[in-house]
Amino acid sequence: MTRLMATLNSHYLKLKAGYLFPEIGRRVKSFTDSNPKAAARLIRCGIGDVTEPLPAAVRAAMHTAVDEMGTNEGFHGYGPEQGYEFLRSAIAQGDYRDRGLEVADDEIFISDGSKCDGGNILDILGSENRIAVMDPVYPVYVDTNVMAGHTGEANEAGAYEGILYLECNAENGFVPAIPKEKADIIYLCFPNNPTGAVATRKQLADWVAYAQKHGSILLYDAAYEAYISDSSIPHSIYEIPGARECAVEFRSFSKNGGFTGTRCAFTVVPKGLTALSSTGNRLPIHPLWHRRFTTKFNGVSYVTQRGAAALYSPQGRSEVAALIAHYMENAMILREAVAASGLKVFGGVNAPYIWVKGPEGVTSWQIFDRMLTQAHIVVTPGSGFGRAGEGYFRISAFNSREKALEAAARLKALVW
Ligand code: MLT
């Protein structure tokens, strides 16, 4: 049949709803537009967006970099696509080698965000791979696979055909059991968004063993590793022997250095990590990711990378520690308030997210509406993260102390 016009990527039409956070934004706007008084008292505990100022060490480094850019000698045009060596080596040394983990500078790829990296990595992986995700899950992992055509349609409950959903619930401590079935690509996120759960060394070792047995790749999202307070919990998947042969790790400066608006993150792709080509050859994926980077990306700005590198200075490290302490005290305040209201609370100890089981029989979106209209607090409905999140809601601890205290007082006063 002759086509009448250009075609679009029909996989996008399989996507069930708008992306979760813009959808929440729309609902909040429609409520506040018609309730201006409520708008003034609104407390946002929905999207996990940092609220506190950029560390002074970062600002100073960025100012200096801007001034350099104003001189002939210090001007920087296109930088290396993979990131400047000064930042890659600060990361490889500071986050890995100083902790006894083998990661080379050129295994680090600097980007503008883990969300982007998590979606972009699909460019270099085969389309026949069976994908497994935790449920509930950060929606980006699922949606980007739908967009890439790696799934069938969604069923009534919103689950996409072809994806293996690994249920996380209160019984398994929100850490999924190792599946009996084989999956090729497994997304793991610890500390977890949205549940705040962490995986023990043994649990991660079981996942590495699973990946080794099946020739799978673990896509390990460690964006919240700085929030780990329990010293027995691994910060990196590379703390598990064998992970360099089966895991990619995503990290971000968004939640530790306050870079959600500044944009800088990185991905670790070990050179020993291989996958099969269509002709059955086992090939490293590092050169493909490098090729993708150099072809589709021009790198993060010099000024931003200088700012990120300052997070590794003694001053930067102590400022990050203070930011984490600030948000984690909020988490404690909010956790206690929810517990006092009689609801069951999870997370919020090694992660900035508090995961709450709502009252029996009330859906996540009903809770969202009730919190918005009665308490004027924005939360994230658990079902927005997947079927297994139904009946739960997530409270973000990213806020000023004043707002966290006010939110806690309102949560305690709420009658369910
Ligand atoms: C969230 O609220 O889940 C996060 O802000 C998502 C993100 O980091 O992209």
Tab-separated table of C-alpha atoms and ligand atoms in Angstrom:
chain	number	residue	atom	x	y	z
A	1	MET	CA	0.000	0.000	0.000
A	2	THR	CA	1.326	3.457	-0.836
A	3	ARG	CA	1.771	5.550	2.266
A	4	LEU	CA	0.076	8.922	2.238
A	5	MET	CA	2.497	10.594	4.611
A	6	ALA	CA	5.346	10.182	7.048
A	7	THR	CA	4.777	7.765	9.896
A	8	LEU	CA	5.385	8.127	13.598
A	9	ASN	CA	6.822	5.791	16.200
A	10	SER	CA	3.656	3.879	17.090
A	11	HIS	CA	5.272	2.452	20.210
A	12	TYR	CA	4.656	5.844	21.832
A	13	LEU	CA	0.938	5.254	21.388
A	14	LYS	CA	1.164	2.281	23.748
A	15	LEU	CA	2.113	4.565	26.647
A	16	LYS	CA	-0.735	4.534	29.098
A	17	ALA	CA	-0.667	7.931	30.746
A	18	GLY	CA	1.390	11.085	30.583
A	19	TYR	CA	4.696	10.912	32.438
A	20	LEU	CA	3.824	10.677	36.152
A	21	PHE	CA	5.192	13.991	37.422
A	22	PRO	CA	3.713	16.263	34.732
A	23	GLU	CA	0.403	14.440	35.359
A	24	ILE	CA	0.634	15.298	39.064
A	25	GLY	CA	1.538	18.877	38.118
A	26	ARG	CA	-1.598	19.138	35.963
A	27	ARG	CA	-3.834	17.901	38.783
A	28	VAL	CA	-2.226	20.237	41.312
A	29	LYS	CA	-2.611	23.197	38.943
A	30	SER	CA	-6.251	22.517	38.334
A	31	PHE	CA	-6.853	22.372	42.119
A	32	THR	CA	-4.865	25.512	42.935
A	33	ASP	CA	-6.372	27.493	40.031
A	34	SER	CA	-9.788	27.051	41.576
A	35	ASN	CA	-8.597	27.313	45.196
A	36	PRO	CA	-6.161	30.234	45.402
A	37	LYS	CA	-6.179	30.223	49.216
A	38	ALA	CA	-5.132	26.580	49.298
A	39	ALA	CA	-2.453	27.350	46.708
A	40	ALA	CA	-0.716	29.664	49.157
A	41	ARG	CA	-0.414	26.922	51.783
A	42	LEU	CA	0.529	24.126	49.387
A	43	ILE	CA	3.495	21.972	50.445
A	44	ARG	CA	5.116	19.961	47.687
A	45	CYS	CA	6.322	16.541	48.790
A	46	GLY	CA	5.730	14.980	45.371
A	47	ILE	CA	8.576	14.988	42.851
A	48	GLY	CA	11.951	14.348	44.445
A	49	ASP	CA	13.396	17.747	43.654
A	50	VAL	CA	16.006	19.282	45.928
A	51	THR	CA	15.229	22.599	47.618
A	52	GLU	CA	18.454	23.737	49.303
A	53	PRO	CA	21.019	26.023	47.626
A	54	LEU	CA	23.984	24.722	45.642
A	55	PRO	CA	27.036	24.131	47.875
A	56	ALA	CA	29.389	27.134	48.162
A	57	ALA	CA	32.291	24.994	46.856
A	58	VAL	CA	30.308	24.321	43.671
A	59	ARG	CA	29.348	27.946	43.198
A	60	ALA	CA	32.920	29.138	43.676
A	61	ALA	CA	34.224	26.586	41.153
A	62	MET	CA	31.541	27.582	38.657
A	63	HIS	CA	32.287	31.298	39.089
A	64	THR	CA	35.968	30.639	38.457
A	65	ALA	CA	35.098	28.550	35.403
A	66	VAL	CA	32.881	31.309	34.017
A	67	ASP	CA	35.721	33.798	34.451
A	68	GLU	CA	38.115	31.413	32.691
A	69	MET	CA	35.654	31.210	29.824
A	70	GLY	CA	35.952	34.980	29.524
A	71	THR	CA	39.640	34.788	28.640
A	72	ASN	CA	41.413	33.599	25.506
A	73	GLU	CA	43.604	31.179	27.475
A	74	GLY	CA	40.775	29.740	29.577
A	75	PHE	CA	38.060	29.566	26.952
A	76	HIS	CA	36.598	26.100	26.303
A	77	GLY	CA	34.680	25.176	23.181
A	78	TYR	CA	33.536	21.615	22.534
A	79	GLY	CA	34.800	19.433	25.343
A	80	PRO	CA	35.446	15.698	25.270
A	81	GLU	CA	32.022	14.058	24.757
A	82	GLN	CA	32.697	11.543	27.519
A	83	GLY	CA	33.484	14.296	30.014
A	84	TYR	CA	36.609	16.189	31.107
A	85	GLU	CA	39.399	14.073	32.531
A	86	PHE	CA	39.501	16.212	35.716
A	87	LEU	CA	35.938	15.139	36.587
A	88	ARG	CA	36.193	11.537	35.413
A	89	SER	CA	39.316	10.969	37.478
A	90	ALA	CA	37.818	12.721	40.539
A	91	ILE	CA	34.852	10.335	40.311
A	92	ALA	CA	36.808	7.152	39.589
A	93	GLN	CA	39.203	7.960	42.438
A	94	GLY	CA	36.743	9.439	44.957
A	95	ASP	CA	33.748	7.166	44.501
A	96	TYR	CA	35.511	3.936	43.586
A	97	ARG	CA	39.287	3.521	43.878
A	98	ASP	CA	39.458	5.174	47.321
A	99	ARG	CA	36.907	2.574	48.405
A	100	GLY	CA	38.950	-0.293	46.993
A	101	LEU	CA	36.858	-0.698	43.824
A	102	GLU	CA	38.436	-1.019	40.420
A	103	VAL	CA	37.021	1.584	38.015
A	104	ALA	CA	39.192	3.282	35.384
A	105	ASP	CA	38.741	6.957	34.465
A	106	ASP	CA	37.699	6.026	30.935
A	107	GLU	CA	34.940	3.753	32.212
A	108	ILE	CA	33.136	6.893	33.463
A	109	PHE	CA	30.825	8.777	31.077
A	110	ILE	CA	29.630	12.212	32.219
A	111	SER	CA	26.111	13.124	31.182
A	112	ASP	CA	23.267	15.509	31.918
A	113	GLY	CA	21.263	13.028	33.981
A	114	SER	CA	20.603	9.448	34.994
A	115	LYS	CA	17.125	9.658	33.546
A	116	CYS	CA	18.650	10.322	30.113
A	117	ASP	CA	21.345	7.654	30.519
A	118	GLY	CA	18.798	5.085	31.661
A	119	GLY	CA	16.781	5.665	28.501
A	120	ASN	CA	19.724	6.124	26.151
A	121	ILE	CA	21.460	2.883	27.114
A	122	LEU	CA	18.724	1.070	25.200
A	123	ASP	CA	20.279	2.381	21.968
A	124	ILE	CA	23.152	-0.055	22.347
A	125	LEU	CA	21.224	-3.081	23.606
A	126	GLY	CA	19.360	-5.543	21.402
A	127	SER	CA	15.624	-5.265	20.945
A	128	GLU	CA	15.021	-8.968	21.615
A	129	ASN	CA	16.185	-8.735	25.221
A	130	ARG	CA	13.699	-9.701	27.920
A	131	ILE	CA	13.417	-6.768	30.315
A	132	ALA	CA	12.795	-7.118	34.052
A	133	VAL	CA	11.867	-4.252	36.349
A	134	MET	CA	11.039	-3.965	40.010
A	135	ASP	CA	7.393	-3.135	40.680
A	136	PRO	CA	6.806	-0.421	41.915
A	137	VAL	CA	9.463	1.245	39.789
A	138	TYR	CA	10.833	4.576	38.594
A	139	PRO	CA	8.577	5.004	35.512
A	140	VAL	CA	11.438	5.936	33.175
A	141	TYR	CA	12.721	2.347	32.953
A	142	VAL	CA	9.382	1.041	31.715
A	143	ASP	CA	8.390	3.973	29.515
A	144	THR	CA	11.712	4.091	27.653
A	145	ASN	CA	11.411	0.385	26.858
A	146	VAL	CA	7.883	0.937	25.590
A	147	MET	CA	9.120	3.815	23.408
A	148	ALA	CA	11.921	1.619	22.052
A	149	GLY	CA	9.416	-1.060	21.046
A	150	HIS	CA	10.606	-3.618	23.578
A	151	THR	CA	7.106	-4.371	24.860
A	152	GLY	CA	3.660	-5.229	23.649
A	153	GLU	CA	0.529	-3.397	24.695
A	154	ALA	CA	-0.416	-2.660	28.291
A	155	ASN	CA	-3.186	-4.698	29.853
A	156	GLU	CA	-6.110	-3.343	31.909
A	157	ALA	CA	-3.898	-3.101	34.984
A	158	GLY	CA	-1.275	-1.101	33.072
A	159	ALA	CA	1.317	-3.912	32.845
A	160	TYR	CA	3.086	-4.155	29.483
A	161	GLU	CA	3.262	-7.439	27.657
A	162	GLY	CA	6.804	-8.773	27.519
A	163	ILE	CA	8.123	-7.064	30.657
A	164	LEU	CA	8.894	-9.230	33.645
A	165	TYR	CA	7.628	-7.390	36.721
A	166	LEU	CA	9.416	-8.255	39.958
A	167	GLU	CA	6.974	-7.569	42.725
A	168	CYS	CA	8.223	-5.641	45.727
A	169	ASN	CA	5.987	-5.645	48.770
A	170	ALA	CA	6.059	-5.350	52.541
A	171	GLU	CA	6.618	-9.120	52.838
A	172	ASN	CA	9.863	-9.111	50.830
A	173	GLY	CA	10.990	-5.780	52.298
A	174	PHE	CA	10.539	-4.213	48.840
A	175	VAL	CA	13.535	-6.147	47.513
A	176	PRO	CA	12.354	-8.538	44.814
A	177	ALA	CA	12.968	-12.271	44.947
A	178	ILE	CA	15.296	-13.655	42.277
A	179	PRO	CA	12.979	-14.804	39.471
A	180	LYS	CA	12.883	-18.387	38.217
A	181	GLU	CA	12.568	-17.070	34.664
A	182	LYS	CA	15.440	-15.689	32.622
A	183	ALA	CA	15.616	-11.969	31.977
A	184	ASP	CA	18.365	-10.390	29.875
A	185	ILE	CA	18.285	-6.839	31.214
A	186	ILE	CA	17.368	-6.189	34.830
A	187	TYR	CA	16.871	-2.693	36.236
A	188	LEU	CA	17.728	-2.472	39.919
A	189	CYS	CA	17.553	0.732	41.952
A	190	PHE	CA	19.001	0.935	45.471
A	191	PRO	CA	18.389	2.904	47.640
A	192	ASN	CA	15.076	2.508	45.928
A	193	ASN	CA	12.901	5.098	44.343
A	194	PRO	CA	10.015	5.003	45.307
A	195	THR	CA	10.076	2.653	48.326
A	196	GLY	CA	13.290	3.803	50.021
A	197	ALA	CA	14.334	0.148	50.436
A	198	VAL	CA	17.990	-0.898	50.331
A	199	ALA	CA	19.500	-4.215	49.243
A	200	THR	CA	21.990	-6.083	51.405
A	201	ARG	CA	25.328	-7.333	50.129
A	202	LYS	CA	23.911	-10.879	50.022
A	203	GLN	CA	20.851	-9.788	48.021
A	204	LEU	CA	23.037	-7.957	45.507
A	205	ALA	CA	25.416	-10.922	45.329
A	206	ASP	CA	22.408	-13.105	44.452
A	207	TRP	CA	21.568	-10.733	41.592
A	208	VAL	CA	25.132	-10.794	40.313
A	209	ALA	CA	25.083	-14.614	40.457
A	210	TYR	CA	21.786	-14.604	38.539
A	211	ALA	CA	23.247	-12.291	35.886
A	212	GLN	CA	26.359	-14.462	35.585
A	213	LYS	CA	24.254	-17.616	35.207
A	214	HIS	CA	21.994	-16.168	32.511
A	215	GLY	CA	24.422	-13.838	30.765
A	216	SER	CA	22.199	-10.913	31.818
A	217	ILE	CA	23.089	-7.267	32.312
A	218	LEU	CA	22.148	-5.425	35.503
A	219	LEU	CA	21.332	-1.746	35.024
A	220	TYR	CA	22.047	-0.527	38.528
A	221	ASP	CA	20.648	2.879	39.464
A	222	ALA	CA	22.519	4.206	42.486
A	223	ALA	CA	21.324	7.821	42.254
A	224	TYR	CA	20.525	7.848	45.979
A	225	GLU	CA	23.633	6.068	47.301
A	226	ALA	CA	24.716	9.118	49.318
A	227	TYR	CA	21.666	8.633	51.555
A	228	ILE	CA	22.788	5.237	52.855
A	229	SER	CA	23.270	5.486	56.607
A	230	ASP	CA	23.649	1.759	57.367
A	231	SER	CA	27.352	0.945	57.011
A	232	SER	CA	26.692	-2.664	55.961
A	233	ILE	CA	24.775	-1.630	52.821
A	234	PRO	CA	26.798	-1.445	49.567
A	235	HIS	CA	26.959	1.953	47.845
A	236	SER	CA	27.968	0.500	44.501
A	237	ILE	CA	27.151	-2.702	42.645
A	238	TYR	CA	30.911	-3.036	42.050
A	239	GLU	CA	31.320	-3.896	45.723
A	240	ILE	CA	30.028	-7.308	44.644
A	241	PRO	CA	32.714	-9.531	43.071
A	242	GLY	CA	31.876	-10.284	39.444
A	243	ALA	CA	29.721	-7.165	38.951
A	244	ARG	CA	32.250	-5.595	36.582
A	245	GLU	CA	31.386	-8.333	34.073
A	246	CYS	CA	27.604	-7.872	34.305
A	247	ALA	CA	26.602	-4.427	35.586
A	248	VAL	CA	26.330	-0.842	34.404
A	249	GLU	CA	25.992	1.711	37.215
A	250	PHE	CA	24.123	5.018	36.996
A	251	ARG	CA	24.940	7.831	39.404
A	252	SER	CA	23.867	11.412	39.636
A	253	PHE	CA	24.847	14.689	41.286
A	254	SER	CA	21.174	15.700	41.434
A	255	LYS	CA	20.335	14.397	44.854
A	256	ASN	CA	23.697	14.627	46.633
A	257	GLY	CA	25.066	17.912	45.250
A	258	GLY	CA	21.705	19.565	44.555
A	259	PHE	CA	22.171	19.409	40.761
A	260	THR	CA	18.568	18.731	39.663
A	261	GLY	CA	18.545	22.094	37.909
A	262	THR	CA	22.266	22.276	37.123
A	263	ARG	CA	22.302	18.833	35.446
A	264	CYS	CA	25.239	16.471	35.781
A	265	ALA	CA	25.421	12.718	36.254
A	266	PHE	CA	27.556	9.804	35.173
A	267	THR	CA	27.388	6.206	34.077
A	268	VAL	CA	30.022	3.549	34.683
A	269	VAL	CA	30.455	1.053	31.855
A	270	PRO	CA	33.212	-1.443	32.721
A	271	LYS	CA	35.326	-2.575	29.805
A	272	GLY	CA	34.871	-6.229	30.752
A	273	LEU	CA	31.096	-6.094	30.313
A	274	THR	CA	30.058	-7.995	27.188
A	275	ALA	CA	26.902	-8.924	25.289
A	276	LEU	CA	26.162	-11.005	22.205
A	277	SER	CA	26.095	-9.606	18.685
A	278	SER	CA	23.528	-10.910	16.198
A	279	THR	CA	26.238	-13.168	14.797
A	280	GLY	CA	26.827	-14.715	18.209
A	281	ASN	CA	30.072	-12.929	19.081
A	282	ARG	CA	30.586	-11.832	22.657
A	283	LEU	CA	31.580	-8.191	22.425
A	284	PRO	CA	32.255	-5.434	24.963
A	285	ILE	CA	29.518	-2.800	25.160
A	286	HIS	CA	31.940	-0.030	26.244
A	287	PRO	CA	32.971	0.886	22.647
A	288	LEU	CA	29.316	1.038	21.591
A	289	TRP	CA	28.377	3.353	24.458
A	290	HIS	CA	31.416	5.477	23.624
A	291	ARG	CA	30.337	5.542	19.982
A	292	ARG	CA	26.828	6.548	20.974
A	293	PHE	CA	28.132	9.323	23.228
A	294	THR	CA	30.425	10.789	20.632
A	295	THR	CA	27.726	10.656	17.956
A	296	LYS	CA	24.644	11.846	19.828
A	297	PHE	CA	26.011	14.044	22.620
A	298	ASN	CA	28.410	16.954	22.912
A	299	GLY	CA	29.024	16.657	26.612
A	300	VAL	CA	28.066	18.611	29.707
A	301	SER	CA	29.227	22.237	29.874
A	302	TYR	CA	32.712	22.961	31.190
A	303	VAL	CA	31.306	25.238	33.906
A	304	THR	CA	28.950	22.538	35.175
A	305	GLN	CA	31.679	19.882	35.200
A	306	ARG	CA	33.947	22.203	37.195
A	307	GLY	CA	31.083	22.633	39.665
A	308	ALA	CA	30.581	18.853	39.909
A	309	ALA	CA	34.305	18.251	40.449
A	310	ALA	CA	34.189	20.649	43.421
A	311	LEU	CA	31.876	18.174	45.173
A	312	TYR	CA	34.957	15.968	45.622
A	313	SER	CA	36.987	18.658	47.406
A	314	PRO	CA	37.106	18.515	51.226
A	315	GLN	CA	34.775	21.524	51.403
A	316	GLY	CA	32.438	20.016	48.787
A	317	ARG	CA	32.280	16.714	50.640
A	318	SER	CA	31.412	18.346	53.930
A	319	GLU	CA	28.735	20.489	52.263
A	320	VAL	CA	27.211	17.393	50.647
A	321	ALA	CA	27.206	15.665	54.042
A	322	ALA	CA	25.338	18.650	55.503
A	323	LEU	CA	22.752	18.566	52.689
A	324	ILE	CA	22.159	14.850	53.184
A	325	ALA	CA	21.862	15.346	56.946
A	326	HIS	CA	19.332	18.112	56.361
A	327	TYR	CA	17.098	16.026	54.091
A	328	MET	CA	17.425	12.944	56.271
A	329	GLU	CA	16.303	14.870	59.325
A	330	ASN	CA	13.254	15.916	57.303
A	331	ALA	CA	12.733	12.248	56.486
A	332	MET	CA	12.818	11.366	60.168
A	333	ILE	CA	10.316	14.116	61.034
A	334	LEU	CA	7.950	13.018	58.269
A	335	ARG	CA	8.325	9.318	59.085
A	336	GLU	CA	7.408	9.920	62.710
A	337	ALA	CA	4.410	12.032	61.749
A	338	VAL	CA	3.051	9.358	59.415
A	339	ALA	CA	3.603	6.644	62.003
A	340	ALA	CA	1.794	8.797	64.602
A	341	SER	CA	-1.172	9.060	62.241
A	342	GLY	CA	-1.497	5.282	62.441
A	343	LEU	CA	-0.346	4.437	58.903
A	344	LYS	CA	2.370	1.897	58.150
A	345	VAL	CA	5.568	3.591	57.034
A	346	PHE	CA	8.598	2.249	55.107
A	347	GLY	CA	11.815	3.777	53.788
A	348	GLY	CA	13.130	7.174	54.847
A	349	VAL	CA	16.126	5.711	56.733
A	350	ASN	CA	18.643	5.080	53.936
A	351	ALA	CA	16.762	7.113	51.336
A	352	PRO	CA	15.009	10.473	51.036
A	353	TYR	CA	11.689	8.803	50.229
A	354	ILE	CA	9.040	7.673	52.680
A	355	TRP	CA	6.727	4.975	51.403
A	356	VAL	CA	3.383	4.756	53.143
A	357	LYS	CA	0.629	2.155	53.050
A	358	GLY	CA	-2.653	4.030	52.899
A	359	PRO	CA	-5.817	3.036	54.713
A	360	GLU	CA	-7.362	-0.257	53.589
A	361	GLY	CA	-9.488	-0.002	50.475
A	362	VAL	CA	-8.377	3.501	49.486
A	363	THR	CA	-6.587	3.833	46.137
A	364	SER	CA	-3.366	5.771	45.691
A	365	TRP	CA	-5.036	8.486	43.596
A	366	GLN	CA	-7.819	8.829	46.201
A	367	ILE	CA	-5.130	9.365	48.824
A	368	PHE	CA	-3.421	11.879	46.534
A	369	ASP	CA	-6.705	13.813	46.175
A	370	ARG	CA	-7.416	13.703	49.889
A	371	MET	CA	-3.937	14.920	50.784
A	372	LEU	CA	-4.202	17.695	48.218
A	373	THR	CA	-7.678	18.914	49.079
A	374	GLN	CA	-7.664	18.377	52.865
A	375	ALA	CA	-4.034	18.835	53.913
A	376	HIS	CA	-2.800	20.839	50.908
A	377	ILE	CA	0.145	18.504	50.618
A	378	VAL	CA	1.296	17.065	47.291
A	379	VAL	CA	2.444	13.447	47.490
A	380	THR	CA	3.116	10.916	44.746
A	381	PRO	CA	0.504	8.185	44.324
A	382	GLY	CA	2.108	4.755	44.642
A	383	SER	CA	0.162	3.326	41.709
A	384	GLY	CA	1.973	5.813	39.467
A	385	PHE	CA	5.046	3.615	39.983
A	386	GLY	CA	3.272	0.403	38.969
A	387	ARG	CA	0.572	-2.055	39.945
A	388	ALA	CA	2.317	-3.177	43.132
A	389	GLY	CA	2.325	0.442	44.334
A	390	GLU	CA	-1.463	0.605	44.470
A	391	GLY	CA	-2.713	1.617	47.908
A	392	TYR	CA	0.618	3.292	48.771
A	393	PHE	CA	1.885	6.840	48.483
A	394	ARG	CA	5.355	8.393	48.513
A	395	ILE	CA	6.436	11.437	50.508
A	396	SER	CA	9.618	13.186	49.428
A	397	ALA	CA	11.874	14.530	52.169
A	398	PHE	CA	13.356	17.162	49.835
A	399	ASN	CA	12.121	20.338	51.478
A	400	SER	CA	13.039	23.176	53.790
A	401	ARG	CA	12.910	22.311	57.505
A	402	GLU	CA	10.061	24.732	57.982
A	403	LYS	CA	7.927	23.043	55.345
A	404	ALA	CA	8.813	19.540	56.538
A	405	LEU	CA	7.693	20.481	60.061
A	406	GLU	CA	4.479	22.035	58.778
A	407	ALA	CA	3.786	18.990	56.562
A	408	ALA	CA	4.399	16.727	59.564
A	409	ALA	CA	1.921	18.701	61.686
A	410	ARG	CA	-0.712	18.470	58.955
A	411	LEU	CA	-0.079	14.748	58.438
A	412	LYS	CA	-0.576	14.112	62.158
A	413	ALA	CA	-3.827	16.081	62.150
A	414	LEU	CA	-5.255	14.256	59.126
A	415	VAL	CA	-8.232	12.028	59.873
A	416	TRP	CA	-8.330	9.003	57.576
B	1	MLT	C1	11.287	11.347	41.548
B	1	MLT	O1	10.589	12.141	42.153
B	1	MLT	O2	11.015	10.153	41.447
B	1	MLT	C2	12.528	11.883	40.942
B	1	MLT	O3	12.572	13.238	40.967
B	1	MLT	C3	12.655	11.411	39.599
B	1	MLT	C4	13.951	11.783	38.984
B	1	MLT	O4	14.968	11.883	39.656
B	1	MLT	O5	13.932	11.936	37.769
